[in-house]
Amino acid sequence: MSIIKVIIPAYNEERFIREILERVKKADLRLLGLQKEIVVVDDGSGDKTADIAKRVKGVKLVRHLKNSGKGA
């Protein structure tokens, strides 16, 4: 089974990040022969985005210390 990485860039998304992650987790890709790995890239958020994301089971968190934009 192949793995697809779902990369979610986030900056000050504490209001929405949990809902986004739960929706992505619910997407069933098994019929396509795929497993998914969910990665949130927190781009220096000043709110609780990273704290929320790291508490969601099955989500990998990468943090940038300062905001560098989505391309970073």
mmCIF file of C-alpha atoms in Angstrom:
data_model
loop_
_atom_site.group_PDB
_atom_site.id
_atom_site.type_symbol
_atom_site.label_atom_id
_atom_site.label_comp_id
_atom_site.label_asym_id
_atom_site.label_seq_id
_atom_site.Cartn_x
_atom_site.Cartn_y
_atom_site.Cartn_z
ATOM 1 C CA MET A 1 0.000 0.000 0.000
ATOM 2 C CA SER A 2 1.377 3.424 -0.954
ATOM 3 C CA ILE A 3 1.485 6.389 1.396
ATOM 4 C CA ILE A 4 0.285 9.853 0.475
ATOM 5 C CA LYS A 5 1.442 12.783 2.576
ATOM 6 C CA VAL A 6 -1.136 15.462 3.248
ATOM 7 C CA ILE A 7 0.763 18.627 4.118
ATOM 8 C CA ILE A 8 -1.281 21.368 5.754
ATOM 9 C CA PRO A 9 0.390 24.766 6.047
ATOM 10 C CA ALA A 10 -0.990 26.698 9.008
ATOM 11 C CA TYR A 11 -0.562 30.176 10.415
ATOM 12 C CA ASN A 12 -2.768 31.353 13.295
ATOM 13 C CA GLU A 13 -5.468 28.780 12.542
ATOM 14 C CA GLU A 14 -6.469 27.853 16.100
ATOM 15 C CA ARG A 15 -10.161 28.411 15.292
ATOM 16 C CA PHE A 16 -10.168 25.918 12.426
ATOM 17 C CA ILE A 17 -7.203 23.537 12.645
ATOM 18 C CA ARG A 18 -8.929 20.819 14.686
ATOM 19 C CA GLU A 19 -11.895 20.663 12.297
ATOM 20 C CA ILE A 20 -9.622 20.598 9.245
ATOM 21 C CA LEU A 21 -7.555 17.769 10.697
ATOM 22 C CA GLU A 22 -10.607 15.725 11.658
ATOM 23 C CA ARG A 23 -12.005 16.077 8.127
ATOM 24 C CA VAL A 24 -8.727 14.997 6.555
ATOM 25 C CA LYS A 25 -8.478 12.047 8.955
ATOM 26 C CA LYS A 26 -11.974 10.899 7.944
ATOM 27 C CA ALA A 27 -11.089 10.713 4.245
ATOM 28 C CA ASP A 28 -10.868 6.996 3.492
ATOM 29 C CA LEU A 29 -8.246 6.324 0.836
ATOM 30 C CA ARG A 30 -8.114 2.546 1.260
ATOM 31 C CA LEU A 31 -10.232 1.930 -1.853
ATOM 32 C CA LEU A 32 -7.474 3.699 -3.797
ATOM 33 C CA GLY A 33 -4.821 1.537 -2.167
ATOM 34 C CA LEU A 34 -3.428 4.480 -0.209
ATOM 35 C CA GLN A 35 -2.578 5.243 3.382
ATOM 36 C CA LYS A 36 -2.156 8.839 4.482
ATOM 37 C CA GLU A 37 0.311 10.670 6.646
ATOM 38 C CA ILE A 38 -0.891 14.063 7.863
ATOM 39 C CA VAL A 39 1.728 16.763 8.438
ATOM 40 C CA VAL A 40 0.904 20.216 9.785
ATOM 41 C CA VAL A 41 3.558 22.849 9.127
ATOM 42 C CA ASP A 42 3.004 25.630 11.647
ATOM 43 C CA ASP A 43 4.611 28.739 10.195
ATOM 44 C CA GLY A 44 5.401 30.651 13.376
ATOM 45 C CA SER A 45 1.846 31.038 14.637
ATOM 46 C CA GLY A 46 1.350 33.292 17.628
ATOM 47 C CA ASP A 47 -1.780 31.473 18.774
ATOM 48 C CA LYS A 48 -2.493 27.868 19.859
ATOM 49 C CA THR A 49 -2.408 26.310 16.384
ATOM 50 C CA ALA A 50 0.637 24.132 17.122
ATOM 51 C CA ASP A 51 -0.634 23.077 20.560
ATOM 52 C CA ILE A 52 -3.924 21.926 19.072
ATOM 53 C CA ALA A 53 -2.323 20.133 16.122
ATOM 54 C CA LYS A 54 0.167 18.206 18.253
ATOM 55 C CA ARG A 55 -2.676 16.826 20.379
ATOM 56 C CA VAL A 56 -4.508 15.313 17.394
ATOM 57 C CA LYS A 57 -3.639 11.621 17.182
ATOM 58 C CA GLY A 58 -1.914 10.586 13.986
ATOM 59 C CA VAL A 59 -0.736 14.085 13.032
ATOM 60 C CA LYS A 60 2.916 15.018 12.659
ATOM 61 C CA LEU A 61 3.768 18.627 13.522
ATOM 62 C CA VAL A 62 6.622 20.644 12.040
ATOM 63 C CA ARG A 63 7.144 24.113 13.516
ATOM 64 C CA HIS A 64 8.874 27.137 12.092
ATOM 65 C CA LEU A 65 9.960 29.580 14.791
ATOM 66 C CA LYS A 66 9.153 32.613 12.648
ATOM 67 C CA ASN A 67 6.654 33.185 9.889
ATOM 68 C CA SER A 68 8.219 32.615 6.480
ATOM 69 C CA GLY A 69 5.177 32.242 4.247
ATOM 70 C CA LYS A 70 3.514 29.156 2.750
ATOM 71 C CA GLY A 71 6.351 28.545 0.310
ATOM 72 C CA ALA A 72 8.793 27.911 3.153
#
